[in-house]
Short mmCIF file of C-alpha atoms and ligand atoms in Angstrom, two decimals:
data_model
loop_
_atom_site.label_atom_id
_atom_site.label_comp_id
_atom_site.label_asym_id
_atom_site.label_seq_id
_atom_site.Cartn_x
_atom_site.Cartn_y
_atom_site.Cartn_z
CA MET U 4 126.40 80.55 145.39
CA GLY U 5 127.75 84.07 145.09
CA LEU U 6 127.72 84.65 141.33
CA PRO U 7 125.55 87.56 140.22
CA LEU U 8 122.54 86.34 138.23
CA ARG U 9 122.37 89.55 136.27
CA ASN U 10 125.53 89.91 134.23
CA ARG U 11 124.85 91.82 131.03
CA PHE U 12 125.68 88.73 128.95
CA MET U 13 124.71 85.36 130.24
CA LYS U 14 125.11 81.86 128.90
CA ILE U 15 122.53 79.63 130.53
CA LEU U 16 122.18 75.86 130.36
CA GLY U 17 118.46 74.99 130.53
CA ILE U 18 117.25 71.56 131.64
CA GLU U 19 113.68 70.28 131.17
CA SER U 20 112.42 66.89 132.33
CA SER U 21 108.90 67.46 133.67
CA CYS U 22 107.09 64.84 131.61
CA ASP U 23 108.05 62.67 128.63
CA GLU U 24 110.59 64.97 126.97
CA THR U 25 114.21 65.27 128.08
CA GLY U 26 115.57 68.63 127.02
CA ALA U 27 118.80 70.57 127.35
CA ALA U 28 119.59 73.90 125.71
CA VAL U 29 122.12 76.69 125.86
CA ILE U 30 120.95 80.26 125.42
CA ASP U 31 122.86 83.49 125.14
CA ALA U 32 121.05 86.39 126.74
CA ASP U 33 121.90 90.07 126.82
CA THR U 34 120.10 92.27 129.34
CA ASP U 35 120.44 95.33 127.08
CA ASN U 36 118.99 93.61 124.01
CA PRO U 37 115.69 91.89 124.66
CA GLY U 38 115.20 88.56 122.95
CA ILE U 39 117.08 85.36 123.61
CA LYS U 40 119.58 83.77 121.27
CA MET U 41 119.39 80.02 121.22
CA LEU U 42 122.78 78.33 120.78
CA SER U 43 121.39 74.80 121.02
CA ASN U 44 118.10 73.10 121.89
CA VAL U 45 118.28 69.31 122.13
CA LEU U 46 115.30 67.08 122.82
CA ALA U 47 114.86 63.36 123.35
CA THR U 48 111.33 62.09 123.68
CA SER U 49 109.78 58.89 124.92
CA LEU U 50 106.53 59.83 123.11
CA ALA U 51 106.68 56.79 120.79
CA LEU U 52 106.80 54.48 123.81
CA HIS U 53 103.58 56.02 125.14
CA GLY U 54 101.82 55.61 121.79
CA SER U 55 101.21 51.93 122.43
CA THR U 56 99.55 52.66 125.80
CA GLY U 57 97.64 55.71 124.55
CA GLY U 58 99.01 57.85 127.39
CA ILE U 59 101.98 58.39 129.66
CA ILE U 60 102.94 55.81 132.28
CA PRO U 61 104.94 57.85 134.85
CA GLU U 62 107.45 55.08 135.71
CA VAL U 63 108.23 54.49 132.04
CA ALA U 64 108.69 58.24 131.45
CA ALA U 65 111.04 58.57 134.47
CA ARG U 66 113.16 55.63 133.38
CA GLU U 67 113.54 57.15 129.92
CA GLN U 68 114.56 60.48 131.48
CA ILE U 69 117.43 58.74 133.26
CA LYS U 70 118.57 57.18 130.00
CA TYR U 71 118.58 60.43 128.04
CA ILE U 72 119.56 63.20 130.44
CA ILE U 73 123.37 63.04 130.23
CA PRO U 74 123.63 62.44 126.45
CA VAL U 75 121.15 65.28 125.84
CA ILE U 76 123.12 67.74 128.02
CA LYS U 77 126.39 66.69 126.38
CA GLN U 78 124.94 67.27 122.93
CA ALA U 79 123.49 70.66 123.92
CA LEU U 80 126.92 71.81 125.16
CA GLU U 81 128.64 70.45 122.06
CA GLU U 82 126.22 72.13 119.66
CA ALA U 83 126.66 75.41 121.55
CA LYS U 84 130.46 74.92 121.17
CA ILE U 85 130.98 74.95 124.90
CA THR U 86 134.11 72.98 125.73
CA SER U 87 134.61 74.17 129.29
CA PRO U 88 131.26 74.60 131.08
CA GLU U 89 133.03 75.68 134.29
CA ASN U 90 134.46 78.71 132.50
CA GLU U 91 131.91 79.43 129.80
CA LEU U 92 128.52 78.95 131.45
CA ASP U 93 127.08 81.52 133.84
CA THR U 94 124.26 79.52 135.35
CA ILE U 95 121.95 76.50 135.06
CA ALA U 96 118.15 76.78 134.87
CA VAL U 97 116.02 73.75 135.64
CA THR U 98 112.30 72.95 135.69
CA ILE U 99 111.21 72.16 139.26
CA GLY U 100 107.48 71.69 138.49
CA PRO U 101 104.68 71.18 137.77
CA GLY U 102 105.09 67.69 136.38
CA LEU U 103 105.61 64.02 137.18
CA ILE U 104 107.71 63.57 140.31
CA GLY U 105 109.93 60.80 138.89
CA SER U 106 110.64 62.75 135.71
CA LEU U 107 111.21 66.07 137.49
CA LEU U 108 113.68 64.54 139.94
CA VAL U 109 115.96 63.42 137.13
CA GLY U 110 116.43 66.97 135.81
CA VAL U 111 116.55 68.61 139.24
CA GLU U 112 119.13 66.22 140.70
CA THR U 113 121.27 66.43 137.56
CA ALA U 114 121.20 70.24 137.68
CA LYS U 115 122.21 70.20 141.34
CA SER U 116 125.11 67.82 140.69
CA LEU U 117 126.36 69.98 137.81
CA SER U 118 125.99 73.09 139.93
CA PHE U 119 128.19 71.52 142.60
CA ALA U 120 130.74 70.19 140.10
CA TRP U 121 130.98 73.37 137.99
CA HIS U 122 130.47 75.92 140.79
CA LYS U 123 127.48 77.49 139.06
CA PRO U 124 124.25 78.80 140.57
CA VAL U 125 120.97 77.08 139.73
CA ILE U 126 117.77 78.95 138.88
CA SER U 127 114.59 77.02 139.64
CA VAL U 128 111.98 77.47 136.92
CA ASN U 129 108.21 76.96 136.86
CA HIS U 130 107.46 74.95 133.70
CA LEU U 131 104.39 77.13 133.02
CA PHE U 132 106.55 80.29 133.03
CA GLY U 133 108.80 78.39 130.62
CA HIS U 134 105.99 78.04 128.10
CA ILE U 135 105.23 81.76 128.29
CA TYR U 136 108.90 82.73 127.83
CA ALA U 137 109.19 80.67 124.64
CA ASN U 138 107.83 83.89 123.13
CA TRP U 139 111.10 85.70 123.91
CA ILE U 140 113.28 83.28 121.95
CA LYS U 141 114.67 84.16 118.56
CA PRO U 142 114.51 80.82 116.73
CA SER U 143 117.98 81.02 115.20
CA LEU U 144 120.92 83.36 115.10
CA SER U 145 120.21 84.24 111.49
CA ASP U 146 116.52 84.90 112.02
CA GLU U 147 116.05 88.49 113.04
CA SER U 148 112.47 88.62 111.77
CA ARG U 149 111.02 87.93 115.21
CA ASN U 150 111.43 91.05 117.21
CA SER U 151 110.92 89.99 120.79
CA ALA U 152 111.92 93.52 121.77
CA SER U 153 108.38 94.52 120.95
CA ILE U 154 106.77 92.40 123.68
CA GLN U 155 105.33 95.16 125.85
CA PHE U 156 103.84 94.80 129.33
CA PRO U 157 101.22 94.32 130.54
CA ALA U 158 100.48 91.18 128.55
CA ILE U 159 97.92 88.40 128.69
CA ALA U 160 99.31 84.91 128.27
CA LEU U 161 97.30 81.81 127.46
CA VAL U 162 99.12 78.64 128.48
CA VAL U 163 97.39 75.83 126.68
CA SER U 164 99.08 72.46 126.90
CA GLY U 165 98.48 68.81 127.71
CA GLY U 166 98.41 69.46 131.44
CA HIS U 167 97.25 73.08 131.64
CA THR U 168 94.86 75.66 130.31
CA ASP U 169 95.51 78.90 132.16
CA LEU U 170 94.97 82.58 131.50
CA VAL U 171 97.43 84.89 133.25
CA LEU U 172 98.18 88.58 133.40
CA VAL U 173 101.91 89.27 132.99
CA LYS U 174 102.42 92.69 134.57
CA GLN U 175 106.21 92.53 134.46
CA HIS U 176 108.87 89.85 134.62
CA LYS U 177 108.37 88.03 137.94
CA GLN U 178 104.87 89.52 138.31
CA ILE U 179 102.35 87.04 136.98
CA GLN U 180 98.74 87.02 138.15
CA TRP U 181 96.56 83.98 137.49
CA LEU U 182 93.12 84.94 136.12
CA GLY U 183 91.53 81.57 135.53
CA GLY U 184 92.07 78.05 134.30
CA THR U 185 90.44 74.76 133.53
CA ARG U 186 88.18 73.22 136.15
CA ASP U 187 88.67 69.73 134.75
CA ASP U 188 90.56 68.54 131.65
CA ALA U 189 93.16 70.76 129.99
CA ALA U 190 92.51 71.48 126.30
CA GLY U 191 95.39 69.23 125.19
CA GLU U 192 94.25 66.47 127.53
CA ALA U 193 90.74 66.65 126.03
CA LEU U 194 92.20 66.46 122.52
CA ASP U 195 94.33 63.46 123.51
CA LYS U 196 91.35 61.64 125.07
CA ILE U 197 89.10 62.40 122.10
CA GLY U 198 91.88 61.24 119.78
CA ARG U 199 91.80 57.91 121.58
CA LEU U 200 87.98 57.67 121.20
CA LEU U 201 88.48 58.26 117.46
CA HIS U 202 91.26 55.63 117.28
CA LEU U 203 93.79 58.25 116.23
CA PRO U 204 97.47 57.87 117.21
CA TYR U 205 98.75 59.46 120.43
CA PRO U 206 99.03 62.39 121.04
CA GLY U 207 95.61 63.32 119.73
CA GLY U 208 96.14 67.09 119.35
CA PRO U 209 98.17 67.15 116.14
CA GLU U 210 96.18 64.20 114.72
CA ILE U 211 92.87 65.96 115.30
CA GLU U 212 94.30 69.05 113.63
CA LYS U 213 95.22 67.00 110.52
CA SER U 214 91.91 65.20 110.41
CA ALA U 215 89.86 68.40 111.04
CA LYS U 216 91.20 69.93 107.81
CA PHE U 217 88.93 67.57 105.83
CA GLY U 218 85.96 67.80 108.19
CA ASN U 219 82.63 69.51 107.57
CA HIS U 220 82.01 72.15 110.22
CA LYS U 221 78.23 71.74 110.05
CA THR U 222 77.84 68.00 110.75
CA TYR U 223 78.32 68.14 114.53
CA LYS U 224 78.03 70.92 117.06
CA PHE U 225 79.63 70.31 120.46
CA PRO U 226 79.11 72.30 123.68
CA ARG U 227 81.16 75.35 124.60
CA PRO U 228 80.95 75.18 128.41
CA LEU U 229 81.44 78.30 130.57
CA MET U 230 81.85 80.43 127.44
CA TYR U 231 79.65 83.28 128.66
CA ASP U 232 79.80 82.71 132.44
CA GLY U 233 81.87 85.86 133.06
CA SER U 234 84.84 84.02 134.60
CA PHE U 235 88.17 83.20 133.02
CA ASP U 236 87.72 79.51 133.74
CA PHE U 237 87.44 76.69 131.24
CA SER U 238 85.91 73.21 131.21
CA PHE U 239 86.63 70.64 128.53
CA SER U 240 85.56 67.31 130.01
CA GLY U 241 81.98 67.69 128.67
CA LEU U 242 83.36 67.79 125.17
CA LYS U 243 84.84 64.33 125.63
CA THR U 244 81.43 63.05 126.83
CA ALA U 245 79.69 64.61 123.81
CA VAL U 246 82.14 62.91 121.45
CA PHE U 247 81.76 59.64 123.32
CA ARG U 248 77.97 59.78 122.72
CA GLU U 249 78.45 60.30 118.98
CA VAL U 250 80.96 57.47 118.79
CA GLN U 251 78.50 55.15 120.59
CA LYS U 252 75.88 55.93 117.92
CA ASP U 253 78.19 55.14 115.02
CA LYS U 254 80.67 52.51 116.18
CA LYS U 255 82.03 51.86 112.66
CA LEU U 256 83.52 55.34 112.57
CA SER U 257 84.08 56.06 108.89
CA ASN U 258 86.93 58.38 107.95
CA MET U 259 84.35 61.03 107.19
CA THR U 260 82.84 60.78 110.66
CA ILE U 261 86.31 61.02 112.24
CA GLU U 262 87.08 64.11 110.18
CA ASP U 263 83.75 65.77 111.00
CA ILE U 264 84.06 65.02 114.73
CA SER U 265 87.66 66.27 114.69
CA ARG U 266 86.51 69.49 113.07
CA ALA U 267 83.66 70.03 115.55
CA THR U 268 85.97 69.26 118.50
CA GLN U 269 88.63 71.67 117.31
CA ASP U 270 86.05 74.40 116.56
CA ALA U 271 84.54 74.12 120.06
CA ILE U 272 87.95 74.37 121.78
CA ILE U 273 89.10 77.25 119.58
CA ASP U 274 85.88 79.24 120.09
CA VAL U 275 86.15 79.10 123.88
CA LEU U 276 89.90 79.79 124.01
CA VAL U 277 89.69 82.76 121.65
CA TYR U 278 86.58 84.27 123.25
CA LYS U 279 87.84 84.10 126.85
CA THR U 280 91.39 85.17 126.04
CA LEU U 281 90.30 88.22 124.07
CA LYS U 282 87.85 89.08 126.84
CA ALA U 283 90.82 89.20 129.24
CA VAL U 284 92.86 91.22 126.73
CA LYS U 285 90.10 93.86 126.56
CA GLN U 286 89.27 93.86 130.26
CA TYR U 287 92.90 94.45 131.31
CA SER U 288 93.74 96.73 128.34
CA VAL U 289 97.02 94.93 127.74
CA ARG U 290 99.55 95.69 125.03
CA SER U 291 100.58 92.15 124.07
CA LEU U 292 99.03 88.72 123.80
CA LEU U 293 101.28 85.67 124.21
CA LEU U 294 100.15 82.18 123.19
CA SER U 295 102.08 79.25 124.58
CA GLY U 296 102.03 75.52 125.26
CA GLY U 297 101.68 72.50 122.98
CA VAL U 298 98.14 73.27 121.77
CA SER U 299 99.27 76.69 120.52
CA ALA U 300 101.12 74.80 117.77
CA ASN U 301 97.65 74.35 116.28
CA HIS U 302 97.46 76.35 113.08
CA ALA U 303 93.70 76.83 113.14
CA LEU U 304 93.92 78.25 116.69
CA ARG U 305 96.63 80.75 115.69
CA GLU U 306 94.61 81.80 112.65
CA ALA U 307 91.40 82.16 114.66
CA PHE U 308 93.21 84.55 117.05
CA ARG U 309 94.63 86.60 114.15
CA ILE U 310 91.24 86.84 112.43
CA GLU U 311 89.34 87.83 115.57
CA ILE U 312 91.94 90.42 116.66
CA ASP U 313 91.70 91.96 113.19
CA LYS U 314 87.92 91.79 113.07
CA GLN U 315 87.50 93.44 116.46
CA LYS U 316 90.40 95.86 115.73
CA ILE U 317 92.00 95.13 119.11
CA PRO U 318 95.18 97.24 119.45
CA ILE U 319 97.63 94.57 120.65
CA ASP U 320 100.68 92.77 119.38
CA PHE U 321 100.07 89.06 119.07
CA PHE U 322 102.92 86.61 119.68
CA VAL U 323 103.11 82.88 119.28
CA PRO U 324 106.34 80.85 119.36
CA GLU U 325 107.63 78.79 116.46
CA ASN U 326 105.90 75.39 116.43
CA TYR U 327 108.82 73.48 117.93
CA LEU U 328 109.04 75.99 120.79
CA CYS U 329 105.34 75.59 121.69
CA THR U 330 105.79 72.04 122.95
CA ASP U 331 108.11 71.15 125.84
CA ASN U 332 111.75 72.15 125.35
CA ALA U 333 114.67 73.40 127.45
CA ALA U 334 115.37 76.70 125.65
CA MET U 335 112.12 78.10 127.06
CA ILE U 336 113.19 77.04 130.57
CA ALA U 337 116.52 78.83 130.20
CA ALA U 338 114.71 81.94 128.88
CA ALA U 339 112.27 81.96 131.81
CA GLY U 340 115.22 81.54 134.17
CA PHE U 341 117.01 84.52 132.67
CA TYR U 342 114.03 86.85 133.15
CA ASN U 343 112.91 85.40 136.50
CA PRO U 344 116.10 84.56 138.37
CA THR U 345 115.88 82.94 141.78
CA ASP U 346 118.65 83.14 144.31
CA LEU U 347 118.71 79.76 146.03
CA SER U 348 121.74 77.62 146.75
CA TRP U 349 121.65 74.26 144.96
CA GLN U 350 121.03 72.46 148.26
CA LYS U 351 117.66 74.23 148.59
CA ILE U 352 116.32 73.34 145.13
CA THR U 353 113.68 70.60 145.11
CA ALA U 354 111.17 69.19 142.64
CA ILE U 355 107.62 70.44 143.28
CA PRO U 356 105.16 68.34 141.20
CA GLU U 357 102.14 70.42 142.22
CA LEU U 358 103.76 73.83 141.59
CA TYR U 359 101.35 76.33 140.05
CA PHE U 360 101.11 80.05 139.35
CA ASP U 361 101.48 81.93 142.65
O1 KG4 D 418 103.23 71.74 126.15
P1 KG4 D 418 103.22 70.29 125.85
O2 KG4 D 418 104.31 69.76 124.94
O3 KG4 D 418 103.28 69.42 127.15
C1 KG4 D 418 102.66 69.78 128.35
O4 KG4 D 418 103.30 70.56 129.12
O5 KG4 D 418 101.52 69.32 128.54
O6 KG4 D 418 101.77 69.99 125.25
C2 KG4 D 418 101.39 68.73 124.79
C3 KG4 D 418 99.95 68.83 124.31
C4 KG4 D 418 99.33 67.48 123.96
O7 KG4 D 418 98.08 67.38 124.60
C5 KG4 D 418 99.18 67.54 122.45
O8 KG4 D 418 98.08 66.79 121.98
C6 KG4 D 418 98.98 69.02 122.22
O9 KG4 D 418 99.87 69.64 123.13
N1 KG4 D 418 99.35 69.43 120.84
C7 KG4 D 418 98.46 69.93 119.94
C8 KG4 D 418 99.19 70.16 118.76
N2 KG4 D 418 100.49 69.80 118.98
C9 KG4 D 418 100.58 69.36 120.27
N3 KG4 D 418 97.16 70.18 120.06
C10 KG4 D 418 96.53 70.67 118.98
N4 KG4 D 418 97.15 70.90 117.79
C11 KG4 D 418 98.46 70.67 117.63
N5 KG4 D 418 99.06 70.90 116.47
ZN1 ZN D 419 104.60 71.78 128.88
#
């Protein structure tokens, strides 16, 4: 479609449906003023449904996406005070992958239909880029405290979520180089599996964070695989095995044991993430560090980064999105679309479940 993707001011409808969250958001972006204004950011989640099964069942997630997608988009437009999308929106940005095929298809096909109906171009967005670009969003119109203008390139980004643990070098918008990633479980996936071993509610990440606050850091010491191997890769599946062994020894699992294991699990994950990420920061002499993804909502992880950057006097600016922008949402997809526009007609856009960093 012939509309320029680079007007100075752009209103973008973002759509996210890669997993168990259905999101729609409207952002207002201005090429001359870095930082994205969020006009609305609506989310429906089928998380509670997955609690009973301790994990996501893809068919259930896809069915929920179908139920929520239209109401969520309607609400996002309403909250952004958009009454005539044909006239007021500039473009639509949609997650095409990575993710669950059934879930992705719901967002992608909806975006294509709206593109056809409203005569708007569609930007296809990599969900992992979305997480990184959550760092460019100003949380609300009144909050000018976050100055995204100061995100300088090159930057290192750590994407640490339920499905991914990746370290990338962001040289410029549209120029992202993958440095390393997990060889087995993602950090969030390990937390969720360990949460299940400890009989904590799903998802395990936030529960382990709560429980770890009361834990003694000396009771257990879990492995920190690949920490000093010189690569930028990670491995977290051994951690799950180590916890499993402890749980086998003490099947009664007192609250104290749960808290101590939570603490040791969190400490092991944080140590590896901080060490490897700061190694990349120093090796590539970058100017900014961007945390992103669901696990970066973890307070202890954010603090550990701040402390270590201070201690080592590393001259970088450290960014981490507001908590609610760390986990899946559509505002981050719209932001990534704005800075990384694609120029495909809607007919050419398809869901790509296995999409990765190029
Ligand atoms: O980014 P996200 O919403 O979805 C994916 O793209 O995967 O991340 C979800 C993951 C889950 O594994 C969840 O346990 C973890 O993020 N998570 C946390 C916290 N909040 C969410 N992990 C540790 N501490 C938290 N506070
Ligand atoms: Zn995600």
